[in-house]
mmCIF file of N, CA and C in Angstrom:
data_model
loop_
_atom_site.group_PDB
_atom_site.id
_atom_site.type_symbol
_atom_site.label_atom_id
_atom_site.label_comp_id
_atom_site.label_asym_id
_atom_site.label_seq_id
_atom_site.Cartn_x
_atom_site.Cartn_y
_atom_site.Cartn_z
ATOM 1 N N MET A 1 -49.750 -58.413 26.518
ATOM 2 C CA MET A 1 -50.163 -58.503 25.145
ATOM 3 C C MET A 1 -51.524 -59.178 25.071
ATOM 4 N N LYS A 2 -52.424 -58.568 24.368
ATOM 5 C CA LYS A 2 -53.786 -59.060 24.262
ATOM 6 C C LYS A 2 -53.933 -59.866 22.969
ATOM 7 N N PRO A 3 -54.452 -61.113 23.026
ATOM 8 C CA PRO A 3 -54.641 -61.904 21.798
ATOM 9 C C PRO A 3 -55.710 -61.275 20.912
ATOM 10 N N ARG A 4 -55.478 -61.407 19.576
ATOM 11 C CA ARG A 4 -56.454 -60.845 18.635
ATOM 12 C C ARG A 4 -57.731 -61.668 18.639
ATOM 13 N N ASP A 5 -58.788 -60.993 18.365
ATOM 14 C CA ASP A 5 -60.070 -61.680 18.272
ATOM 15 C C ASP A 5 -60.159 -62.350 16.900
ATOM 16 N N GLU A 6 -60.216 -63.677 16.875
ATOM 17 C CA GLU A 6 -60.246 -64.416 15.612
ATOM 18 C C GLU A 6 -61.591 -65.081 15.378
ATOM 19 N N ALA A 7 -62.610 -64.547 15.927
ATOM 20 C CA ALA A 7 -63.937 -65.120 15.741
ATOM 21 C C ALA A 7 -64.338 -65.022 14.269
ATOM 22 N N GLY A 8 -64.703 -66.170 13.687
ATOM 23 C CA GLY A 8 -65.140 -66.191 12.289
ATOM 24 C C GLY A 8 -64.045 -66.456 11.290
ATOM 25 N N SER A 9 -62.784 -66.469 11.700
ATOM 26 C CA SER A 9 -61.683 -66.700 10.761
ATOM 27 C C SER A 9 -61.715 -68.107 10.187
ATOM 28 N N ALA A 10 -62.066 -69.084 10.994
ATOM 29 C CA ALA A 10 -62.104 -70.474 10.511
ATOM 30 C C ALA A 10 -63.155 -70.630 9.422
ATOM 31 N N LEU A 11 -64.271 -69.957 9.580
ATOM 32 C CA LEU A 11 -65.325 -70.035 8.568
ATOM 33 C C LEU A 11 -64.852 -69.449 7.245
ATOM 34 N N ILE A 12 -64.158 -68.345 7.291
ATOM 35 C CA ILE A 12 -63.644 -67.721 6.069
ATOM 36 C C ILE A 12 -62.586 -68.600 5.424
ATOM 37 N N GLU A 13 -61.675 -69.140 6.235
ATOM 38 C CA GLU A 13 -60.635 -70.014 5.685
ATOM 39 C C GLU A 13 -61.243 -71.279 5.072
ATOM 40 N N PHE A 14 -62.230 -71.847 5.736
ATOM 41 C CA PHE A 14 -62.882 -73.042 5.207
ATOM 42 C C PHE A 14 -63.614 -72.734 3.901
ATOM 43 N N SER A 15 -64.262 -71.587 3.837
ATOM 44 C CA SER A 15 -64.982 -71.202 2.614
ATOM 45 C C SER A 15 -64.020 -71.062 1.438
ATOM 46 N N TRP A 16 -62.905 -70.382 1.645
ATOM 47 C CA TRP A 16 -61.931 -70.231 0.563
ATOM 48 C C TRP A 16 -61.317 -71.570 0.164
ATOM 49 N N LEU A 17 -61.035 -72.395 1.128
ATOM 50 C CA LEU A 17 -60.476 -73.715 0.842
ATOM 51 C C LEU A 17 -61.474 -74.553 0.035
ATOM 52 N N ALA A 18 -62.745 -74.484 0.407
ATOM 53 C CA ALA A 18 -63.774 -75.224 -0.326
ATOM 54 C C ALA A 18 -63.874 -74.734 -1.765
ATOM 55 N N ILE A 19 -63.825 -73.429 -1.964
ATOM 56 C CA ILE A 19 -63.903 -72.880 -3.324
ATOM 57 C C ILE A 19 -62.688 -73.300 -4.142
ATOM 58 N N ILE A 20 -61.527 -73.218 -3.543
ATOM 59 C CA ILE A 20 -60.295 -73.541 -4.271
ATOM 60 C C ILE A 20 -60.213 -75.030 -4.606
ATOM 61 N N LEU A 21 -60.718 -75.910 -3.747
ATOM 62 C CA LEU A 21 -60.619 -77.350 -3.988
ATOM 63 C C LEU A 21 -61.850 -77.947 -4.666
ATOM 64 N N ILE A 22 -63.030 -77.534 -4.268
ATOM 65 C CA ILE A 22 -64.255 -78.161 -4.757
ATOM 66 C C ILE A 22 -64.564 -77.772 -6.200
ATOM 67 N N VAL A 23 -64.384 -76.531 -6.566
ATOM 68 C CA VAL A 23 -64.711 -76.104 -7.935
ATOM 69 C C VAL A 23 -63.874 -76.860 -8.973
ATOM 70 N N PRO A 24 -62.551 -76.961 -8.839
ATOM 71 C CA PRO A 24 -61.805 -77.767 -9.819
ATOM 72 C C PRO A 24 -62.184 -79.249 -9.789
ATOM 73 N N LEU A 25 -62.492 -79.768 -8.608
ATOM 74 C CA LEU A 25 -62.891 -81.170 -8.513
ATOM 75 C C LEU A 25 -64.206 -81.417 -9.256
ATOM 76 N N ILE A 26 -65.150 -80.523 -9.109
ATOM 77 C CA ILE A 26 -66.423 -80.644 -9.831
ATOM 78 C C ILE A 26 -66.186 -80.551 -11.332
ATOM 79 N N TRP A 27 -65.313 -79.637 -11.773
ATOM 80 C CA TRP A 27 -65.007 -79.516 -13.205
ATOM 81 C C TRP A 27 -64.393 -80.813 -13.737
ATOM 82 N N ILE A 28 -63.487 -81.418 -12.979
ATOM 83 C CA ILE A 28 -62.857 -82.672 -13.419
ATOM 84 C C ILE A 28 -63.905 -83.773 -13.551
ATOM 85 N N VAL A 29 -64.792 -83.888 -12.583
ATOM 86 C CA VAL A 29 -65.825 -84.926 -12.631
ATOM 87 C C VAL A 29 -66.756 -84.706 -13.824
ATOM 88 N N VAL A 30 -67.198 -83.478 -14.044
ATOM 89 C CA VAL A 30 -68.073 -83.186 -15.185
ATOM 90 C C VAL A 30 -67.353 -83.467 -16.498
ATOM 91 N N SER A 31 -66.090 -83.120 -16.597
ATOM 92 C CA SER A 31 -65.316 -83.380 -17.817
ATOM 93 C C SER A 31 -65.179 -84.869 -18.084
ATOM 94 N N VAL A 32 -64.906 -85.644 -17.049
ATOM 95 C CA VAL A 32 -64.791 -87.101 -17.217
ATOM 96 C C VAL A 32 -66.119 -87.683 -17.693
ATOM 97 N N PHE A 33 -67.221 -87.226 -17.138
ATOM 98 C CA PHE A 33 -68.530 -87.728 -17.568
ATOM 99 C C PHE A 33 -68.814 -87.360 -19.023
ATOM 100 N N GLU A 34 -68.459 -86.150 -19.438
ATOM 101 C CA GLU A 34 -68.672 -85.737 -20.831
ATOM 102 C C GLU A 34 -67.846 -86.587 -21.793
ATOM 103 N N VAL A 35 -66.595 -86.837 -21.435
ATOM 104 C CA VAL A 35 -65.728 -87.657 -22.291
ATOM 105 C C VAL A 35 -66.249 -89.091 -22.346
ATOM 106 N N GLN A 36 -66.708 -89.617 -21.222
ATOM 107 C CA GLN A 36 -67.247 -90.981 -21.209
ATOM 108 C C GLN A 36 -68.509 -91.072 -22.058
ATOM 109 N N GLN A 37 -69.366 -90.079 -21.976
ATOM 110 C CA GLN A 37 -70.569 -90.059 -22.807
ATOM 111 C C GLN A 37 -70.195 -90.023 -24.284
ATOM 112 N N GLY A 38 -69.204 -89.217 -24.636
ATOM 113 C CA GLY A 38 -68.738 -89.159 -26.018
ATOM 114 C C GLY A 38 -68.123 -90.466 -26.480
ATOM 115 N N ALA A 39 -67.402 -91.149 -25.583
ATOM 116 C CA ALA A 39 -66.801 -92.440 -25.938
ATOM 117 C C ALA A 39 -67.876 -93.489 -26.192
ATOM 118 N N PHE A 40 -68.903 -93.526 -25.349
ATOM 119 C CA PHE A 40 -70.007 -94.461 -25.578
ATOM 120 C C PHE A 40 -70.700 -94.154 -26.900
ATOM 121 N N ALA A 41 -70.933 -92.876 -27.170
ATOM 122 C CA ALA A 41 -71.608 -92.489 -28.410
ATOM 123 C C ALA A 41 -70.776 -92.858 -29.632
ATOM 124 N N THR A 42 -69.477 -92.635 -29.580
ATOM 125 C CA THR A 42 -68.604 -92.952 -30.711
ATOM 126 C C THR A 42 -68.556 -94.453 -30.957
ATOM 127 N N SER A 43 -68.472 -95.229 -29.899
ATOM 128 C CA SER A 43 -68.452 -96.685 -30.033
ATOM 129 C C SER A 43 -69.765 -97.210 -30.615
ATOM 130 N N ALA A 44 -70.876 -96.703 -30.112
ATOM 131 C CA ALA A 44 -72.182 -97.124 -30.629
ATOM 132 C C ALA A 44 -72.363 -96.685 -32.080
ATOM 133 N N ALA A 45 -71.838 -95.520 -32.431
ATOM 134 C CA ALA A 45 -71.948 -95.035 -33.810
ATOM 135 C C ALA A 45 -71.170 -95.928 -34.769
ATOM 136 N N ALA A 46 -69.983 -96.363 -34.374
ATOM 137 C CA ALA A 46 -69.191 -97.250 -35.234
ATOM 138 C C ALA A 46 -69.904 -98.582 -35.431
ATOM 139 N N ARG A 47 -70.476 -99.116 -34.370
ATOM 140 C CA ARG A 47 -71.188 -100.392 -34.477
ATOM 141 C C ARG A 47 -72.410 -100.260 -35.377
ATOM 142 N N ALA A 48 -73.196 -99.211 -35.182
ATOM 143 C CA ALA A 48 -74.397 -99.018 -35.996
ATOM 144 C C ALA A 48 -74.043 -98.766 -37.456
ATOM 145 N N ALA A 49 -72.978 -98.013 -37.699
ATOM 146 C CA ALA A 49 -72.569 -97.735 -39.075
ATOM 147 C C ALA A 49 -72.110 -99.008 -39.776
ATOM 148 N N GLY A 50 -71.367 -99.851 -39.082
ATOM 149 C CA GLY A 50 -70.930 -101.116 -39.672
ATOM 150 C C GLY A 50 -72.101 -102.006 -40.021
ATOM 151 N N ARG A 51 -73.045 -102.085 -39.131
ATOM 152 C CA ARG A 51 -74.235 -102.904 -39.385
ATOM 153 C C ARG A 51 -75.061 -102.331 -40.531
ATOM 154 N N ALA A 52 -75.243 -101.014 -40.562
ATOM 155 C CA ALA A 52 -76.020 -100.390 -41.636
ATOM 156 C C ALA A 52 -75.354 -100.606 -42.987
ATOM 157 N N TYR A 53 -74.038 -100.497 -43.025
ATOM 158 C CA TYR A 53 -73.313 -100.699 -44.286
ATOM 159 C C TYR A 53 -73.428 -102.153 -44.742
ATOM 160 N N ALA A 54 -73.291 -103.084 -43.822
ATOM 161 C CA ALA A 54 -73.334 -104.507 -44.177
ATOM 162 C C ALA A 54 -74.716 -104.938 -44.658
ATOM 163 N N LEU A 55 -75.769 -104.338 -44.129
ATOM 164 C CA LEU A 55 -77.123 -104.733 -44.506
ATOM 165 C C LEU A 55 -77.632 -104.032 -45.759
ATOM 166 N N ALA A 56 -76.891 -103.078 -46.273
ATOM 167 C CA ALA A 56 -77.315 -102.351 -47.477
ATOM 168 C C ALA A 56 -77.148 -103.237 -48.714
ATOM 169 N N PRO A 57 -77.927 -102.965 -49.770
ATOM 170 C CA PRO A 57 -77.831 -103.792 -50.977
ATOM 171 C C PRO A 57 -76.576 -103.542 -51.807
ATOM 172 N N ASP A 58 -75.996 -102.340 -51.714
ATOM 173 C CA ASP A 58 -74.784 -102.041 -52.487
ATOM 174 C C ASP A 58 -73.914 -101.045 -51.723
ATOM 175 N N ASP A 59 -72.724 -100.776 -52.267
ATOM 176 C CA ASP A 59 -71.752 -99.937 -51.557
ATOM 177 C C ASP A 59 -72.210 -98.489 -51.406
ATOM 178 N N ALA A 60 -72.790 -97.908 -52.455
ATOM 179 C CA ALA A 60 -73.215 -96.502 -52.390
ATOM 180 C C ALA A 60 -74.322 -96.322 -51.354
ATOM 181 N N THR A 61 -75.288 -97.219 -51.373
ATOM 182 C CA THR A 61 -76.366 -97.155 -50.386
ATOM 183 C C THR A 61 -75.818 -97.405 -48.987
ATOM 184 N N GLY A 62 -74.885 -98.341 -48.877
ATOM 185 C CA GLY A 62 -74.275 -98.638 -47.588
ATOM 186 C C GLY A 62 -73.544 -97.446 -47.003
ATOM 187 N N ASP A 63 -72.827 -96.722 -47.853
ATOM 188 C CA ASP A 63 -72.110 -95.533 -47.392
ATOM 189 C C ASP A 63 -73.081 -94.487 -46.855
ATOM 190 N N ALA A 64 -74.161 -94.241 -47.600
ATOM 191 C CA ALA A 64 -75.152 -93.252 -47.164
ATOM 192 C C ALA A 64 -75.821 -93.688 -45.861
ATOM 193 N N ARG A 65 -76.156 -94.966 -45.770
ATOM 194 C CA ARG A 65 -76.811 -95.467 -44.557
ATOM 195 C C ARG A 65 -75.865 -95.434 -43.355
ATOM 196 N N ALA A 66 -74.607 -95.726 -43.575
ATOM 197 C CA ALA A 66 -73.638 -95.701 -42.474
ATOM 198 C C ALA A 66 -73.487 -94.287 -41.920
ATOM 199 N N ARG A 67 -73.386 -93.308 -42.799
ATOM 200 C CA ARG A 67 -73.253 -91.917 -42.341
ATOM 201 C C ARG A 67 -74.520 -91.442 -41.631
ATOM 202 N N ALA A 68 -75.679 -91.849 -42.132
ATOM 203 C CA ALA A 68 -76.936 -91.497 -41.464
ATOM 204 C C ALA A 68 -77.024 -92.171 -40.098
ATOM 205 N N ALA A 69 -76.553 -93.404 -40.004
ATOM 206 C CA ALA A 69 -76.577 -94.121 -38.723
ATOM 207 C C ALA A 69 -75.687 -93.434 -37.694
ATOM 208 N N VAL A 70 -74.526 -92.959 -38.127
ATOM 209 C CA VAL A 70 -73.625 -92.254 -37.205
ATOM 210 C C VAL A 70 -74.299 -90.995 -36.669
ATOM 211 N N ALA A 71 -74.901 -90.212 -37.550
ATOM 212 C CA ALA A 71 -75.571 -88.983 -37.112
ATOM 213 C C ALA A 71 -76.720 -89.297 -36.155
ATOM 214 N N GLN A 72 -77.491 -90.338 -36.459
ATOM 215 C CA GLN A 72 -78.626 -90.707 -35.614
ATOM 216 C C GLN A 72 -78.176 -91.193 -34.235
ATOM 217 N N VAL A 73 -77.153 -92.020 -34.203
ATOM 218 C CA VAL A 73 -76.678 -92.548 -32.915
ATOM 219 C C VAL A 73 -76.102 -91.429 -32.052
ATOM 220 N N LEU A 74 -75.338 -90.528 -32.644
ATOM 221 C CA LEU A 74 -74.786 -89.417 -31.862
ATOM 222 C C LEU A 74 -75.900 -88.547 -31.294
ATOM 223 N N ALA A 75 -76.950 -88.320 -32.081
ATOM 224 C CA ALA A 75 -78.084 -87.538 -31.586
ATOM 225 C C ALA A 75 -78.821 -88.297 -30.480
ATOM 226 N N ASP A 76 -78.987 -89.612 -30.649
ATOM 227 C CA ASP A 76 -79.673 -90.416 -29.635
ATOM 228 C C ASP A 76 -78.906 -90.467 -28.318
ATOM 229 N N GLN A 77 -77.590 -90.431 -28.381
ATOM 230 C CA GLN A 77 -76.765 -90.513 -27.176
ATOM 231 C C GLN A 77 -76.649 -89.171 -26.450
ATOM 232 N N GLY A 78 -77.310 -88.161 -26.966
ATOM 233 C CA GLY A 78 -77.284 -86.867 -26.299
ATOM 234 C C GLY A 78 -76.117 -85.992 -26.693
ATOM 235 N N THR A 79 -75.476 -86.306 -27.822
ATOM 236 C CA THR A 79 -74.356 -85.498 -28.306
ATOM 237 C C THR A 79 -74.620 -85.069 -29.748
ATOM 238 N N PRO A 80 -75.720 -84.346 -30.003
ATOM 239 C CA PRO A 80 -76.060 -84.013 -31.388
ATOM 240 C C PRO A 80 -75.059 -83.087 -32.068
ATOM 241 N N GLY A 81 -74.323 -82.288 -31.315
ATOM 242 C CA GLY A 81 -73.354 -81.382 -31.920
ATOM 243 C C GLY A 81 -71.979 -81.994 -32.093
ATOM 244 N N GLN A 82 -71.823 -83.239 -31.683
ATOM 245 C CA GLN A 82 -70.514 -83.893 -31.768
ATOM 246 C C GLN A 82 -70.171 -84.144 -33.233
ATOM 247 N N ARG A 83 -69.025 -83.646 -33.635
ATOM 248 C CA ARG A 83 -68.573 -83.839 -35.012
ATOM 249 C C ARG A 83 -67.948 -85.214 -35.137
ATOM 250 N N ALA A 84 -68.188 -85.861 -36.279
ATOM 251 C CA ALA A 84 -67.629 -87.198 -36.474
ATOM 252 C C ALA A 84 -67.171 -87.355 -37.916
ATOM 253 N N ARG A 85 -66.074 -88.075 -38.069
ATOM 254 C CA ARG A 85 -65.570 -88.418 -39.399
ATOM 255 C C ARG A 85 -65.679 -89.932 -39.528
ATOM 256 N N VAL A 86 -66.286 -90.382 -40.617
ATOM 257 C CA VAL A 86 -66.528 -91.806 -40.832
ATOM 258 C C VAL A 86 -65.630 -92.287 -41.963
ATOM 259 N N ARG A 87 -64.896 -93.377 -41.702
ATOM 260 C CA ARG A 87 -64.082 -94.019 -42.743
ATOM 261 C C ARG A 87 -64.524 -95.467 -42.858
ATOM 262 N N ILE A 88 -64.798 -95.892 -44.085
ATOM 263 C CA ILE A 88 -65.240 -97.259 -44.326
ATOM 264 C C ILE A 88 -64.236 -97.922 -45.250
ATOM 265 N N THR A 89 -63.703 -99.049 -44.815
ATOM 266 C CA THR A 89 -62.794 -99.822 -45.656
ATOM 267 C C THR A 89 -63.357 -101.228 -45.795
ATOM 268 N N CYS A 90 -62.936 -101.881 -46.863
ATOM 269 C CA CYS A 90 -63.492 -103.187 -47.153
ATOM 270 C C CYS A 90 -62.424 -104.092 -47.744
ATOM 271 N N GLU A 91 -62.363 -105.297 -47.235
ATOM 272 C CA GLU A 91 -61.525 -106.330 -47.830
ATOM 273 C C GLU A 91 -62.477 -107.302 -48.508
ATOM 274 N N ALA A 92 -62.512 -107.254 -49.832
ATOM 275 C CA ALA A 92 -63.459 -108.070 -50.585
ATOM 276 C C ALA A 92 -62.745 -108.759 -51.734
ATOM 277 N N PRO A 93 -63.267 -109.898 -52.169
ATOM 278 C CA PRO A 93 -62.643 -110.594 -53.294
ATOM 279 C C PRO A 93 -62.747 -109.823 -54.609
ATOM 280 N N GLY A 94 -63.650 -108.904 -54.730
ATOM 281 C CA GLY A 94 -63.796 -108.084 -55.940
ATOM 282 C C GLY A 94 -63.976 -106.633 -55.548
ATOM 283 N N ASP A 95 -64.683 -105.895 -56.368
ATOM 284 C CA ASP A 95 -64.964 -104.493 -56.060
ATOM 285 C C ASP A 95 -66.200 -104.331 -55.183
ATOM 286 N N ASN A 96 -66.948 -105.390 -54.977
ATOM 287 C CA ASN A 96 -68.198 -105.326 -54.239
ATOM 288 C C ASN A 96 -67.971 -105.773 -52.796
ATOM 289 N N CYS A 97 -68.276 -104.904 -51.857
ATOM 290 C CA CYS A 97 -68.093 -105.224 -50.436
ATOM 291 C C CYS A 97 -69.229 -106.069 -49.876
ATOM 292 N N HIS A 98 -70.266 -106.298 -50.658
ATOM 293 C CA HIS A 98 -71.446 -106.988 -50.152
ATOM 294 C C HIS A 98 -71.549 -108.422 -50.658
ATOM 295 N N VAL A 99 -70.429 -109.070 -50.853
ATOM 296 C CA VAL A 99 -70.420 -110.479 -51.251
ATOM 297 C C VAL A 99 -69.841 -111.300 -50.105
ATOM 298 N N GLY A 100 -70.064 -112.602 -50.157
ATOM 299 C CA GLY A 100 -69.577 -113.485 -49.107
ATOM 300 C C GLY A 100 -68.072 -113.376 -48.914
ATOM 301 N N THR A 101 -67.623 -113.535 -47.709
ATOM 302 C CA THR A 101 -66.237 -113.468 -47.231
ATOM 303 C C THR A 101 -65.650 -112.057 -47.229
ATOM 304 N N SER A 102 -66.458 -111.043 -47.422
ATOM 305 C CA SER A 102 -65.969 -109.663 -47.305
ATOM 306 C C SER A 102 -65.847 -109.294 -45.828
ATOM 307 N N VAL A 103 -64.958 -108.372 -45.542
ATOM 308 C CA VAL A 103 -64.803 -107.854 -44.182
ATOM 309 C C VAL A 103 -64.884 -106.332 -44.266
ATOM 310 N N ILE A 104 -65.877 -105.782 -43.603
ATOM 311 C CA ILE A 104 -66.116 -104.338 -43.620
ATOM 312 C C ILE A 104 -65.628 -103.762 -42.292
ATOM 313 N N THR A 105 -64.823 -102.709 -42.369
ATOM 314 C CA THR A 105 -64.325 -102.041 -41.170
ATOM 315 C C THR A 105 -64.758 -100.580 -41.208
ATOM 316 N N VAL A 106 -65.412 -100.153 -40.150
ATOM 317 C CA VAL A 106 -65.876 -98.769 -40.041
ATOM 318 C C VAL A 106 -65.141 -98.114 -38.878
ATOM 319 N N SER A 107 -64.532 -96.968 -39.145
ATOM 320 C CA SER A 107 -63.859 -96.186 -38.105
ATOM 321 C C SER A 107 -64.569 -94.848 -37.961
ATOM 322 N N VAL A 108 -64.858 -94.481 -36.748
ATOM 323 C CA VAL A 108 -65.495 -93.196 -36.460
ATOM 324 C C VAL A 108 -64.549 -92.409 -35.563
ATOM 325 N N ASP A 109 -64.141 -91.240 -36.033
ATOM 326 C CA ASP A 109 -63.284 -90.333 -35.261
ATOM 327 C C ASP A 109 -64.118 -89.119 -34.879
ATOM 328 N N SER A 110 -64.081 -88.756 -33.617
ATOM 329 C CA SER A 110 -64.844 -87.597 -33.169
ATOM 330 C C SER A 110 -64.103 -86.922 -32.026
ATOM 331 N N GLY A 111 -64.692 -85.892 -31.511
ATOM 332 C CA GLY A 111 -64.088 -85.170 -30.403
ATOM 333 C C GLY A 111 -65.153 -84.589 -29.498
ATOM 334 N N VAL A 112 -64.786 -84.413 -28.245
ATOM 335 C CA VAL A 112 -65.691 -83.833 -27.258
ATOM 336 C C VAL A 112 -65.040 -82.569 -26.725
ATOM 337 N N ASP A 113 -65.768 -81.469 -26.786
ATOM 338 C CA ASP A 113 -65.269 -80.220 -26.210
ATOM 339 C C ASP A 113 -65.363 -80.312 -24.690
ATOM 340 N N LEU A 114 -64.282 -79.946 -24.018
ATOM 341 C CA LEU A 114 -64.300 -79.966 -22.558
ATOM 342 C C LEU A 114 -65.203 -78.847 -22.053
ATOM 343 N N PRO A 115 -66.098 -79.142 -21.107
ATOM 344 C CA PRO A 115 -67.057 -78.139 -20.647
ATOM 345 C C PRO A 115 -66.391 -77.034 -19.826
ATOM 346 N N PHE A 116 -66.904 -75.844 -19.976
ATOM 347 C CA PHE A 116 -66.457 -74.677 -19.208
ATOM 348 C C PHE A 116 -64.976 -74.379 -19.390
ATOM 349 N N PHE A 117 -64.419 -74.780 -20.509
ATOM 350 C CA PHE A 117 -62.998 -74.548 -20.762
ATOM 351 C C PHE A 117 -62.889 -73.452 -21.811
ATOM 352 N N PRO A 118 -62.196 -72.374 -21.514
ATOM 353 C CA PRO A 118 -62.130 -71.262 -22.465
ATOM 354 C C PRO A 118 -61.275 -71.607 -23.684
ATOM 355 N N THR A 119 -61.430 -70.811 -24.713
ATOM 356 C CA THR A 119 -60.587 -71.012 -25.891
ATOM 357 C C THR A 119 -59.140 -70.727 -25.516
ATOM 358 N N ILE A 120 -58.243 -71.511 -26.076
ATOM 359 C CA ILE A 120 -56.829 -71.391 -25.734
ATOM 360 C C ILE A 120 -56.117 -70.632 -26.844
ATOM 361 N N LEU A 121 -55.672 -69.431 -26.535
ATOM 362 C CA LEU A 121 -54.916 -68.607 -27.475
ATOM 363 C C LEU A 121 -55.602 -68.470 -28.826
ATOM 364 N N GLY A 122 -56.928 -68.366 -28.814
ATOM 365 C CA GLY A 122 -57.674 -68.152 -30.044
ATOM 366 C C GLY A 122 -57.759 -69.364 -30.954
ATOM 367 N N LYS A 123 -57.415 -70.547 -30.470
ATOM 368 C CA LYS A 123 -57.435 -71.745 -31.314
ATOM 369 C C LYS A 123 -58.695 -72.572 -31.111
ATOM 370 N N GLY A 124 -59.682 -72.061 -30.462
ATOM 371 C CA GLY A 124 -60.906 -72.809 -30.231
ATOM 372 C C GLY A 124 -60.885 -73.522 -28.890
ATOM 373 N N ALA A 125 -61.980 -74.179 -28.600
ATOM 374 C CA ALA A 125 -62.116 -74.870 -27.320
ATOM 375 C C ALA A 125 -61.224 -76.103 -27.272
ATOM 376 N N ALA A 126 -60.834 -76.466 -26.076
ATOM 377 C CA ALA A 126 -60.031 -77.677 -25.893
ATOM 378 C C ALA A 126 -60.907 -78.891 -26.184
ATOM 379 N N THR A 127 -60.392 -79.806 -26.987
ATOM 380 C CA THR A 127 -61.159 -80.967 -27.426
ATOM 381 C C THR A 127 -60.436 -82.246 -27.053
ATOM 382 N N PHE A 128 -61.197 -83.225 -26.613
ATOM 383 C CA PHE A 128 -60.673 -84.554 -26.310
ATOM 384 C C PHE A 128 -61.027 -85.447 -27.494
ATOM 385 N N SER A 129 -60.029 -86.001 -28.162
ATOM 386 C CA SER A 129 -60.259 -86.814 -29.361
ATOM 387 C C SER A 129 -60.684 -88.233 -28.987
ATOM 388 N N LEU A 130 -61.649 -88.746 -29.742
ATOM 389 C CA LEU A 130 -62.163 -90.095 -29.528
ATOM 390 C C LEU A 130 -62.201 -90.831 -30.859
ATOM 391 N N ASP A 131 -61.999 -92.128 -30.830
ATOM 392 C CA ASP A 131 -62.165 -92.921 -32.047
ATOM 393 C C ASP A 131 -62.640 -94.318 -31.674
ATOM 394 N N ALA A 132 -63.372 -94.918 -32.602
ATOM 395 C CA ALA A 132 -63.870 -96.279 -32.411
ATOM 396 C C ALA A 132 -63.860 -96.985 -33.756
ATOM 397 N N THR A 133 -63.614 -98.285 -33.722
ATOM 398 C CA THR A 133 -63.582 -99.091 -34.934
ATOM 399 C C THR A 133 -64.450 -100.321 -34.719
ATOM 400 N N HIS A 134 -65.206 -100.664 -35.750
ATOM 401 C CA HIS A 134 -66.038 -101.866 -35.697
ATOM 402 C C HIS A 134 -65.848 -102.640 -36.995
ATOM 403 N N THR A 135 -65.652 -103.936 -36.882
ATOM 404 C CA THR A 135 -65.437 -104.791 -38.044
ATOM 405 C C THR A 135 -66.612 -105.748 -38.184
ATOM 406 N N VAL A 136 -67.145 -105.825 -39.410
ATOM 407 C CA VAL A 136 -68.277 -106.699 -39.694
ATOM 408 C C VAL A 136 -67.875 -107.681 -40.789
ATOM 409 N N PRO A 137 -67.739 -108.949 -40.449
ATOM 410 C CA PRO A 137 -67.472 -109.938 -41.501
ATOM 411 C C PRO A 137 -68.786 -110.393 -42.134
ATOM 412 N N ILE A 138 -68.781 -110.538 -43.444
ATOM 413 C CA ILE A 138 -69.948 -111.077 -44.138
ATOM 414 C C ILE A 138 -69.640 -112.542 -44.414
ATOM 415 N N GLY A 139 -70.454 -113.409 -43.879
ATOM 416 C CA GLY A 139 -70.203 -114.840 -43.977
ATOM 417 C C GLY A 139 -70.276 -115.362 -45.403
ATOM 418 N N GLN A 140 -69.630 -116.477 -45.618
ATOM 419 C CA GLN A 140 -69.578 -117.072 -46.953
ATOM 420 C C GLN A 140 -70.952 -117.557 -47.395
ATOM 421 N N TYR A 141 -71.770 -118.038 -46.471
ATOM 422 C CA TYR A 141 -73.055 -118.623 -46.834
ATOM 423 C C TYR A 141 -74.229 -117.732 -46.458
ATOM 424 N N VAL A 142 -73.978 -116.461 -46.302
ATOM 425 C CA VAL A 142 -75.027 -115.509 -45.977
ATOM 426 C C VAL A 142 -75.545 -114.904 -47.267
ATOM 427 N N GLU A 143 -76.866 -114.702 -47.336
ATOM 428 C CA GLU A 143 -77.431 -114.074 -48.529
ATOM 429 C C GLU A 143 -76.885 -112.657 -48.631
ATOM 430 N N SER A 144 -76.308 -112.344 -49.755
ATOM 431 C CA SER A 144 -75.729 -111.021 -49.957
ATOM 432 C C SER A 144 -75.941 -110.626 -51.406
ATOM 433 N N ALA A 145 -75.351 -109.529 -51.802
ATOM 434 C CA ALA A 145 -75.506 -109.031 -53.170
ATOM 435 C C ALA A 145 -74.908 -110.019 -54.165
ATOM 436 N N GLN A 146 -75.362 -109.926 -55.397
ATOM 437 C CA GLN A 146 -74.852 -110.785 -56.467
ATOM 438 C C GLN A 146 -73.406 -110.439 -56.773
ATOM 439 N N GLU A 147 -72.591 -111.458 -57.019
ATOM 440 C CA GLU A 147 -71.218 -111.213 -57.446
ATOM 441 C C GLU A 147 -71.230 -110.800 -58.903
ATOM 442 N N ASP A 148 -70.213 -110.062 -59.327
ATOM 443 C CA ASP A 148 -70.159 -109.532 -60.684
ATOM 444 C C ASP A 148 -70.021 -110.611 -61.746
ATOM 445 N N ASP A 149 -69.404 -111.747 -61.443
ATOM 446 C CA ASP A 149 -69.153 -112.768 -62.457
ATOM 447 C C ASP A 149 -70.327 -113.719 -62.648
ATOM 448 N N GLU A 150 -71.428 -113.525 -61.946
ATOM 449 C CA GLU A 150 -72.584 -114.411 -62.099
ATOM 450 C C GLU A 150 -73.536 -113.900 -63.136
#
């Protein structure tokens, strides 16, 4: 019995093994980096929005500035297409969030589409949900907006 000539078989087997293992590994690494970038952007957006809202002269201006800050930070972080929902809540002694002892909380909810991932059953791309919350206390002795009873 004559042994078969197997010259080159190891190269073919190694090539297929590399394709089967390396391609998914590269996809996982790229996906983790995309999600991490989105998490940093969401966290920075919540912080900037809280600060913008707290420094505004009134609630309406603060809301507009907070939303603009979120859009700007997401664009600066390299995720301009990242969708974000901004929620602003306030614990204040009156209706005005810009008086001493108020606590402003900004929550930013967003999502990152996983790269190179096809749409699943026509429901759109697979998305990794992200959220961040930032709380800004306004000090009692900090210059702030006028209280309504003054």
